[in-house]
Coordinates of C-alpha atoms in Angstrom, one line a residue:
M944 CA -54.4 -20.7 157.7
K945 CA -56.8 -20.6 154.8
R946 CA -55.0 -20.4 151.5
A947 CA -55.1 -17.2 149.5
R948 CA -58.2 -16.7 147.5
T949 CA -58.6 -15.1 144.1
R950 CA -61.9 -13.3 143.9
I951 CA -63.6 -12.6 140.6
I952 CA -65.1 -9.1 140.9
T953 CA -68.4 -8.8 139.3
A954 CA -69.9 -5.5 138.2
A955 CA -73.4 -4.6 139.6
I956 CA -76.0 -4.3 136.9
A957 CA -78.1 -1.1 137.2
V958 CA -81.6 -1.6 135.9
A959 CA -83.5 1.4 134.7
A960 CA -87.2 1.7 135.2
L961 CA -89.2 -0.1 132.6
A962 CA -91.8 1.8 130.6
L963 CA -94.9 -0.2 129.7
P964 CA -96.7 -0.4 127.5
L965 CA -94.1 -0.6 124.8
A966 CA -93.8 2.4 122.5
A967 CA -94.2 0.3 119.4
C968 CA -97.7 -0.9 120.4
S969 CA -100.8 0.9 119.5
A970 CA -103.6 1.4 122.1
D971 CA -105.3 -1.8 121.2
G972 CA -102.2 -3.9 120.7
G973 CA -102.3 -3.7 116.9
A974 CA -99.4 -2.6 114.7
S975 CA -100.0 -0.1 111.9
D976 CA -99.3 -2.7 109.3
G977 CA -102.1 -5.0 110.5
Q978 CA -100.0 -7.3 112.6
V979 CA -101.2 -8.2 116.1
E980 CA -98.7 -7.1 118.7
I981 CA -98.3 -8.9 122.0
S982 CA -95.8 -8.1 124.8
F983 CA -93.6 -10.6 126.6
F984 CA -92.0 -9.6 129.9
H985 CA -89.3 -11.7 131.5
R986 CA -86.3 -11.5 133.9
W987 CA -83.3 -12.4 131.8
P988 CA -81.5 -9.4 130.3
N989 CA -78.3 -11.5 130.7
E990 CA -76.9 -14.5 129.0
P991 CA -77.5 -17.3 128.1
K992 CA -81.3 -16.7 128.5
K993 CA -81.4 -13.4 126.8
T994 CA -80.2 -14.8 123.5
Y995 CA -82.2 -18.0 124.0
Y996 CA -85.5 -16.1 124.3
D997 CA -84.6 -13.7 121.6
E998 CA -84.1 -16.7 119.2
I999 CA -87.4 -18.3 120.4
V1000 CA -89.3 -15.1 119.7
K1001 CA -87.7 -14.7 116.3
Q1002 CA -88.6 -18.3 115.3
F1003 CA -92.2 -17.8 116.6
E1004 CA -92.6 -14.6 114.5
Q1005 CA -91.3 -16.4 111.4
Q1006 CA -93.9 -19.1 111.8
N1007 CA -96.6 -16.6 112.8
P1008 CA -96.1 -13.6 110.4
G1009 CA -99.3 -12.0 111.6
I1010 CA -97.9 -11.7 115.2
K1011 CA -95.3 -9.3 116.5
V1012 CA -93.8 -10.0 119.9
N1013 CA -92.3 -7.0 121.9
V1014 CA -89.9 -8.3 124.5
E1015 CA -88.8 -6.4 127.7
R1016 CA -86.4 -7.8 130.2
V1017 CA -85.6 -6.8 133.8
L1018 CA -83.2 -8.6 136.1
N1019 CA -84.4 -10.7 139.0
D1020 CA -85.0 -8.5 142.1
S1021 CA -86.1 -5.5 140.0
Y1022 CA -88.4 -7.8 138.1
K1023 CA -90.1 -8.8 141.3
D1024 CA -91.1 -5.3 142.1
K1025 CA -91.9 -4.1 138.6
V1026 CA -94.1 -7.0 137.5
K1027 CA -96.4 -6.6 140.5
V1028 CA -97.0 -3.0 139.4
V1029 CA -97.4 -3.6 135.6
A1030 CA -99.5 -6.8 136.0
G1031 CA -102.3 -4.8 137.6
S1032 CA -102.2 -2.0 135.0
A1033 CA -104.5 -1.5 132.1
N1034 CA -101.6 -2.3 129.7
A1035 CA -100.2 -5.3 131.5
P1036 CA -97.7 -7.4 129.5
D1037 CA -99.6 -10.2 127.7
L1038 CA -97.1 -12.9 128.8
M1039 CA -95.2 -12.6 132.0
F1040 CA -92.6 -14.7 133.8
S1041 CA -93.6 -15.8 137.3
W1042 CA -92.2 -17.8 140.2
S1043 CA -94.5 -20.5 141.4
G1044 CA -96.1 -20.6 144.9
T1045 CA -96.9 -17.4 146.8
F1046 CA -95.6 -15.2 144.0
T1047 CA -98.2 -16.5 141.5
K1048 CA -100.7 -16.5 144.3
E1049 CA -100.3 -12.8 144.9
L1050 CA -100.8 -12.1 141.2
V1051 CA -104.0 -14.3 141.3
E1052 CA -105.3 -12.5 144.4
G1053 CA -104.8 -9.2 142.6
G1054 CA -107.0 -10.4 139.8
N1055 CA -104.1 -10.0 137.4
V1056 CA -103.6 -13.4 135.7
M1057 CA -105.8 -15.7 133.6
D1058 CA -107.1 -19.1 134.6
L1059 CA -105.5 -21.4 132.1
G1060 CA -107.6 -24.4 133.1
P1061 CA -110.3 -24.2 130.4
W1062 CA -107.7 -23.8 127.7
L1063 CA -105.7 -26.8 129.0
K1064 CA -108.9 -28.9 129.2
E1065 CA -109.4 -28.2 125.5
N1066 CA -105.8 -28.9 124.7
S1067 CA -105.2 -32.1 126.7
D1068 CA -102.2 -33.3 124.7
F1069 CA -100.4 -30.1 125.7
A1070 CA -101.5 -30.3 129.3
D1071 CA -100.3 -33.9 129.5
S1072 CA -96.9 -33.0 128.2
F1073 CA -95.7 -31.7 131.6
H1074 CA -94.5 -33.7 134.6
P1075 CA -97.5 -33.3 136.9
S1076 CA -95.4 -32.4 139.9
Q1077 CA -94.3 -29.3 138.1
L1078 CA -97.8 -28.1 137.3
E1079 CA -99.0 -28.3 140.9
P1080 CA -97.1 -25.3 142.3
F1081 CA -98.9 -23.1 139.8
N1082 CA -102.3 -24.4 140.8
I1083 CA -104.0 -21.9 143.1
D1084 CA -107.2 -23.1 144.9
G1085 CA -107.8 -25.7 142.2
A1086 CA -107.2 -23.5 139.2
Q1087 CA -104.1 -23.6 136.9
Y1088 CA -102.8 -20.1 136.6
G1089 CA -99.3 -20.7 135.3
L1090 CA -97.2 -23.2 133.3
P1091 CA -93.6 -24.3 134.1
V1092 CA -90.7 -23.6 131.9
G1093 CA -87.9 -24.8 134.1
M1094 CA -87.5 -27.3 137.0
Q1095 CA -85.4 -26.0 139.9
S1096 CA -83.7 -27.8 142.8
K1097 CA -81.1 -26.9 145.4
V1098 CA -78.3 -29.4 146.1
F1099 CA -74.8 -29.5 147.3
F1100 CA -72.2 -29.6 144.5
Y1101 CA -68.9 -31.2 145.5
N1102 CA -65.5 -31.5 144.1
K1103 CA -65.0 -35.2 143.4
D1104 CA -61.3 -34.9 143.1
V1105 CA -60.9 -33.5 146.6
F1106 CA -63.3 -36.1 148.0
D1107 CA -61.4 -38.9 146.3
D1108 CA -58.1 -37.6 147.5
L1109 CA -59.4 -37.5 151.1
G1110 CA -61.2 -40.8 150.9
L1111 CA -64.6 -39.1 151.5
D1112 CA -68.1 -40.1 150.4
A1113 CA -71.1 -37.9 149.8
P1114 CA -72.9 -37.6 153.2
T1115 CA -76.5 -38.6 153.9
N1116 CA -77.0 -37.5 157.5
W1117 CA -75.8 -34.8 159.8
A1118 CA -73.1 -36.9 161.5
E1119 CA -71.6 -37.9 158.2
F1120 CA -71.8 -34.3 156.9
T1121 CA -70.0 -32.8 159.9
S1122 CA -67.4 -35.6 159.7
V1123 CA -66.8 -34.7 156.0
L1124 CA -66.5 -31.0 156.9
D1125 CA -64.1 -31.7 159.7
S1126 CA -61.9 -33.9 157.5
I1127 CA -61.7 -31.1 154.9
K1128 CA -61.0 -28.4 157.5
S1129 CA -58.2 -30.5 159.0
K1130 CA -56.3 -30.2 155.7
D1131 CA -56.3 -26.4 156.1
M1132 CA -59.0 -26.1 153.4
T1133 CA -62.3 -24.1 153.6
P1134 CA -65.0 -26.8 153.2
I1135 CA -68.0 -24.7 152.0
E1136 CA -68.0 -21.7 149.7
Y1137 CA -70.8 -19.2 150.5
G1138 CA -71.9 -15.7 149.6
A1139 CA -74.3 -14.4 152.2
Q1140 CA -74.5 -10.8 150.9
D1141 CA -77.5 -11.9 148.8
Q1142 CA -80.4 -12.5 151.2
W1143 CA -82.2 -14.8 148.9
T1144 CA -79.4 -17.4 149.4
I1145 CA -80.2 -17.3 153.2
A1146 CA -83.8 -18.3 152.3
H1147 CA -82.6 -21.5 150.6
W1148 CA -80.4 -22.6 153.6
V1149 CA -83.0 -21.7 156.3
G1150 CA -86.0 -23.0 154.3
T1151 CA -84.3 -26.4 153.9
L1152 CA -83.2 -26.6 157.5
N1153 CA -86.7 -25.7 158.6
Q1154 CA -88.2 -28.5 156.5
R1155 CA -85.6 -31.0 157.8
T1156 CA -86.1 -29.9 161.5
V1157 CA -89.6 -28.7 162.2
N1158 CA -92.6 -30.9 162.7
P1159 CA -94.1 -31.4 159.2
D1160 CA -97.7 -30.3 160.2
V1161 CA -96.4 -27.2 161.9
F1162 CA -94.1 -26.5 158.9
E1163 CA -97.0 -26.6 156.6
S1164 CA -99.4 -24.7 158.8
D1165 CA -97.0 -21.8 159.4
Q1166 CA -97.0 -21.1 155.6
D1167 CA -100.6 -19.9 156.0
P1168 CA -100.3 -16.2 156.8
S1169 CA -103.6 -16.4 158.8
K1170 CA -102.2 -19.1 161.0
G1171 CA -98.4 -18.9 161.1
E1172 CA -96.9 -18.5 164.6
F1173 CA -93.3 -19.9 164.2
T1174 CA -93.2 -21.0 167.8
D1175 CA -92.0 -24.6 167.2
P1176 CA -88.6 -25.0 168.9
G1177 CA -87.4 -26.6 165.7
Y1178 CA -87.0 -23.2 164.1
V1179 CA -84.4 -22.2 166.6
T1180 CA -82.7 -25.5 166.2
A1181 CA -82.6 -25.0 162.4
L1182 CA -80.8 -21.6 162.9
K1183 CA -78.4 -23.2 165.3
R1184 CA -77.5 -25.8 162.7
F1185 CA -77.0 -22.9 160.2
Q1186 CA -74.6 -21.3 162.7
E1187 CA -72.8 -24.6 163.0
L1188 CA -72.3 -24.9 159.3
S1189 CA -71.1 -21.2 159.1
E1190 CA -68.0 -22.3 161.0
Y1191 CA -67.0 -24.3 157.9
M1192 CA -67.6 -21.4 155.4
N1193 CA -65.2 -18.8 154.0
D1194 CA -64.4 -16.0 156.4
D1195 CA -65.6 -13.3 153.9
M1196 CA -69.0 -14.8 153.3
A1197 CA -70.8 -11.7 154.5
A1198 CA -68.9 -9.5 152.1
I1199 CA -69.4 -11.4 148.9
N1200 CA -72.5 -12.3 146.8
H1201 CA -73.5 -15.6 145.4
E1202 CA -72.0 -15.1 142.0
V1203 CA -68.5 -14.4 143.5
A1204 CA -68.8 -17.4 145.7
R1205 CA -69.8 -19.6 142.7
N1206 CA -66.8 -18.4 140.8
S1207 CA -64.6 -19.1 143.7
W1208 CA -65.9 -22.7 143.9
V1209 CA -65.4 -23.1 140.2
A1210 CA -61.8 -21.9 140.8
G1211 CA -61.3 -24.7 143.4
D1212 CA -61.2 -22.5 146.5
A1213 CA -63.5 -24.9 148.4
P1214 CA -64.9 -28.3 147.6
I1215 CA -68.5 -27.8 148.5
F1216 CA -71.1 -25.3 147.2
Y1217 CA -74.8 -25.1 147.8
A1218 CA -76.4 -24.2 144.5
Q1219 CA -79.4 -24.5 142.2
S1220 CA -79.5 -27.1 139.6
A1221 CA -79.9 -24.3 137.0
E1222 CA -76.4 -23.1 137.8
V1223 CA -74.6 -26.0 136.0
G1224 CA -74.3 -23.8 133.0
Y1225 CA -71.9 -21.6 134.9
F1226 CA -69.6 -24.4 135.9
G1227 CA -67.9 -24.8 132.5
D1228 CA -64.5 -23.5 133.7
A1229 CA -64.2 -26.0 136.5
Q1230 CA -61.1 -28.1 136.2
F1231 CA -62.4 -30.9 138.3
D1232 CA -65.1 -33.5 138.2
Y1233 CA -68.1 -32.8 140.4
G1234 CA -71.2 -34.5 141.8
T1235 CA -74.2 -33.6 143.9
F1236 CA -75.8 -34.7 147.1
N1237 CA -79.1 -33.7 148.7
F1238 CA -79.2 -31.7 152.0
P1239 CA -78.5 -34.3 154.7
A1240 CA -81.0 -35.4 157.3
V1241 CA -80.6 -33.1 160.4
K1242 CA -80.0 -34.8 163.7
G1243 CA -83.2 -34.8 165.8
G1244 CA -85.2 -33.3 162.9
E1245 CA -88.8 -34.4 162.2
G1246 CA -89.0 -33.6 158.5
D1247 CA -88.7 -36.0 155.6
P1248 CA -85.0 -36.0 154.4
K1249 CA -86.1 -37.3 151.0
Q1250 CA -87.7 -34.0 150.2
L1251 CA -85.8 -31.8 147.7
T1252 CA -85.9 -28.0 148.0
G1253 CA -86.9 -26.2 144.9
A1254 CA -89.8 -25.2 142.7
P1255 CA -90.6 -24.7 139.1
E1256 CA -90.7 -21.2 137.5
G1257 CA -92.7 -20.4 134.5
F1258 CA -95.2 -18.0 132.8
V1259 CA -98.6 -16.5 133.4
I1260 CA -100.9 -14.7 131.0
A1261 CA -102.5 -11.3 131.8
K1262 CA -106.2 -11.6 132.7
N1263 CA -107.0 -8.5 130.6
T1264 CA -104.9 -9.4 127.6
K1265 CA -106.6 -8.2 124.4
H1266 CA -105.0 -11.1 122.4
P1267 CA -105.5 -14.3 124.4
D1268 CA -105.3 -16.6 121.5
E1269 CA -102.1 -15.2 120.1
T1270 CA -100.5 -15.1 123.6
K1271 CA -101.5 -18.8 124.3
R1272 CA -100.0 -19.7 120.9
L1273 CA -96.7 -18.0 122.0
L1274 CA -96.7 -19.8 125.3
E1275 CA -97.4 -23.2 123.7
F1276 CA -94.6 -22.6 121.3
I1277 CA -92.1 -21.7 124.1
L1278 CA -93.2 -24.8 126.0
S1279 CA -93.1 -27.3 123.2
K1280 CA -91.0 -30.4 123.5
E1281 CA -88.7 -29.3 120.8
N1282 CA -88.0 -26.1 122.6
G1283 CA -87.8 -28.0 125.9
V1284 CA -84.8 -29.8 124.4
K1285 CA -83.4 -26.5 123.1
Y1286 CA -83.9 -25.0 126.5
M1287 CA -81.8 -27.6 128.2
E1288 CA -79.1 -27.6 125.6
D1289 CA -78.8 -23.8 125.4
T1290 CA -79.2 -22.8 129.0
G1291 CA -78.2 -25.9 131.0
E1292 CA -81.4 -25.8 132.9
L1293 CA -84.0 -28.6 133.3
S1294 CA -87.2 -28.8 131.2
P1295 CA -90.5 -29.9 132.8
I1296 CA -91.6 -31.3 129.5
K1297 CA -91.8 -35.1 129.4
G1298 CA -89.1 -36.7 127.2
A1299 CA -87.1 -33.5 126.8
V1300 CA -84.3 -34.6 129.2
D1301 CA -84.0 -37.9 127.3
E1302 CA -83.5 -36.2 124.0
A1303 CA -81.3 -33.3 125.1
D1304 CA -77.5 -33.4 124.5
V1305 CA -76.5 -32.4 128.0
P1306 CA -74.1 -33.8 130.6
Q1307 CA -75.3 -36.9 132.6
I1308 CA -75.3 -34.9 135.8
V1309 CA -78.0 -32.7 134.4
K1310 CA -80.1 -35.7 133.6
D1311 CA -79.5 -37.1 137.0
M1312 CA -80.7 -33.9 138.7
S1313 CA -83.9 -34.1 136.5
D1314 CA -84.5 -37.6 137.7
D1315 CA -83.9 -36.5 141.3
I1316 CA -86.6 -33.8 141.0
I1317 CA -89.1 -36.2 139.4
D1318 CA -88.4 -38.9 142.0
A1319 CA -88.3 -36.6 145.1
S1320 CA -90.9 -37.5 147.8
Q1321 CA -92.0 -33.9 147.7
M1322 CA -90.6 -30.5 146.8
T1323 CA -89.9 -28.0 149.6
P1324 CA -90.8 -24.5 148.4
W1325 CA -88.3 -21.7 148.6
L1326 CA -88.7 -19.9 151.9
D1327 CA -89.1 -16.6 150.2
N1328 CA -92.0 -18.0 148.2
A1329 CA -93.6 -19.9 151.1
Y1330 CA -94.2 -17.1 153.6
D1331 CA -95.8 -13.7 153.5
P1332 CA -93.4 -11.1 152.2
Q1333 CA -93.3 -9.2 155.5
I1334 CA -92.3 -12.4 157.3
V1335 CA -89.7 -13.2 154.7
Q1336 CA -88.0 -9.7 154.9
V1337 CA -87.7 -10.0 158.7
Y1338 CA -86.5 -13.6 158.6
L1339 CA -83.8 -13.0 156.1
S1340 CA -82.5 -9.6 157.5
E1341 CA -82.4 -11.0 161.0
T1342 CA -80.7 -14.2 160.0
Q1343 CA -78.1 -12.2 158.0
L1344 CA -77.4 -10.3 161.3
M1345 CA -77.1 -13.6 163.1
L1346 CA -74.4 -14.8 160.6
G1347 CA -72.5 -11.6 161.4
G1348 CA -72.7 -12.2 165.1
Q1349 CA -75.2 -9.4 165.7
Q1350 CA -78.2 -11.6 166.5
T1351 CA -79.0 -14.9 168.1
P1352 CA -81.2 -17.8 166.8
E1353 CA -83.7 -17.0 169.6
G1354 CA -83.6 -13.3 168.7
V1355 CA -84.2 -14.1 165.1
M1356 CA -87.3 -16.1 165.8
K1357 CA -88.7 -13.5 168.3
K1358 CA -88.6 -11.0 165.4
V1359 CA -90.2 -13.5 163.0
Q1360 CA -92.9 -14.3 165.5
E1361 CA -93.7 -10.6 165.9
A1362 CA -93.9 -10.3 162.1
A1363 CA -96.1 -13.3 161.9
E1364 CA -98.5 -11.8 164.5
R1365 CA -98.7 -8.6 162.5
T1366 CA -99.5 -10.7 159.4
R1367 CA -102.1 -12.8 161.2
N1368 CA -103.8 -9.6 162.4
A1369 CA -103.9 -8.2 159.0
S1370 CA -105.3 -11.4 157.4

C-alpha cells in the first residue's frame, strides 16, 4: 500500500483579457510630460519574477528619467495565445517575452519581430557576453531575433537521503534506472512523483524519450513541418517506455497538476521528480538533501544520451516599435551581467551571461546545473517548441489518453501521423 499523501491544493489563477496598447500611452508612444513610453509584456504575474522585473524596471527608469516603461503580465498559457495576437497588431508591445525555437520562428514568419543582428554587430561586447549555445535557439535562418534571459534544462531531482538509506546511486542507463525504481517500490514507496494534468509536462517526458530512442536523422527531419512523418518505430518504443515508467508513478497523476506534484515531492511523498532547473527556487521547504541526474540512456535507443533536454527563453523586440533605441537600451539593461547575477539570486534560475553564475550567491547545485547545460553535447528542444502546433496538440492529448488507459502507443502515433500528413499538405 502506498502511504497516505498530503496534497497541497492550489488555486487556479484566472487571467483576464489584456488590453493593449496601455491606456497610459499616447498614440505615438510619448507621454504628455515629454517622456518616451515603451511597453514591456511578459508572462510572470506571480512571484518571484513579478517583483524581480518590477524592481528591474524601476531601476532602469531611475537611470533613464526620459523613459517610462509600462509593464503588463499574463500567465504562461494565456500569454502564448495573447502575444501571438498583440505581436502582429499596430500597437504591439515594444519588448516581449518569447520562448526560443518554433515559438520565436512563428513570430518571425509573421513579420512581427526585429532582426537584432545589426545592433549586436555594432555592440560586440554585449553580443559576446552570452554563452553562444544560448543564442543559437533564437537564431532563425541565420538572423538573431531574440536574446536569452534564462537557461533551462530538464533533469531528475532525487532525494539523497532516501537513496543513501537504500544504498542507491543515481542511474545512468535504463537497466540501472528500472533497478532503482524497483528497489524504491519494494519498500512500499512511490518512486516518481508526477502530475499529468498539465499537458506541457507530457511534452517534456515524450520529447526526451523520442530523442533518446529515435534515429537522430529522423528525429531532426520530423521537426520540419514540410517533411515530418513520424513513422520511425522508435516513436512507439518511446511511448512504451513512458508507459513503463508510469507504473512507478503516483496513482493520482492524471488528477493533479505539476505544481501539486512538485509540492508533494518537496513534502517527501516520493524520492524522484522530473523538473526544470528553474524550479529549484520552489524547493526551499524540502527537509532533505537533493541531487540531480540526466534522463538515462534508453535500452535500444539510437539517440545521444549526453544530450540535455531544455532551451533558453528570452525576449524579442517588436519590428514596428516606434522607439527602437529606448527598447534596446531596456533589453541591454535587463541582460547586463550585474542583473544576470541578480536574476540568479532573486529567482533561483540560470543566467546565460558569462560569469554571472560564478559571481552569484546561489547553492552549488544551481551552479552545477549551469555547468551541465554549458557542457551538454547538445540541447534537445522542448517537444511543444519543436513541432508544428497542430502536431503538438494531437501528440499531447493522445498521450494523455494513453496514460489513462484509453489509448495505445500505436494509436497515439497513428493520430500523430495523420496530423503530420495534414501539416505537410498545408506547408
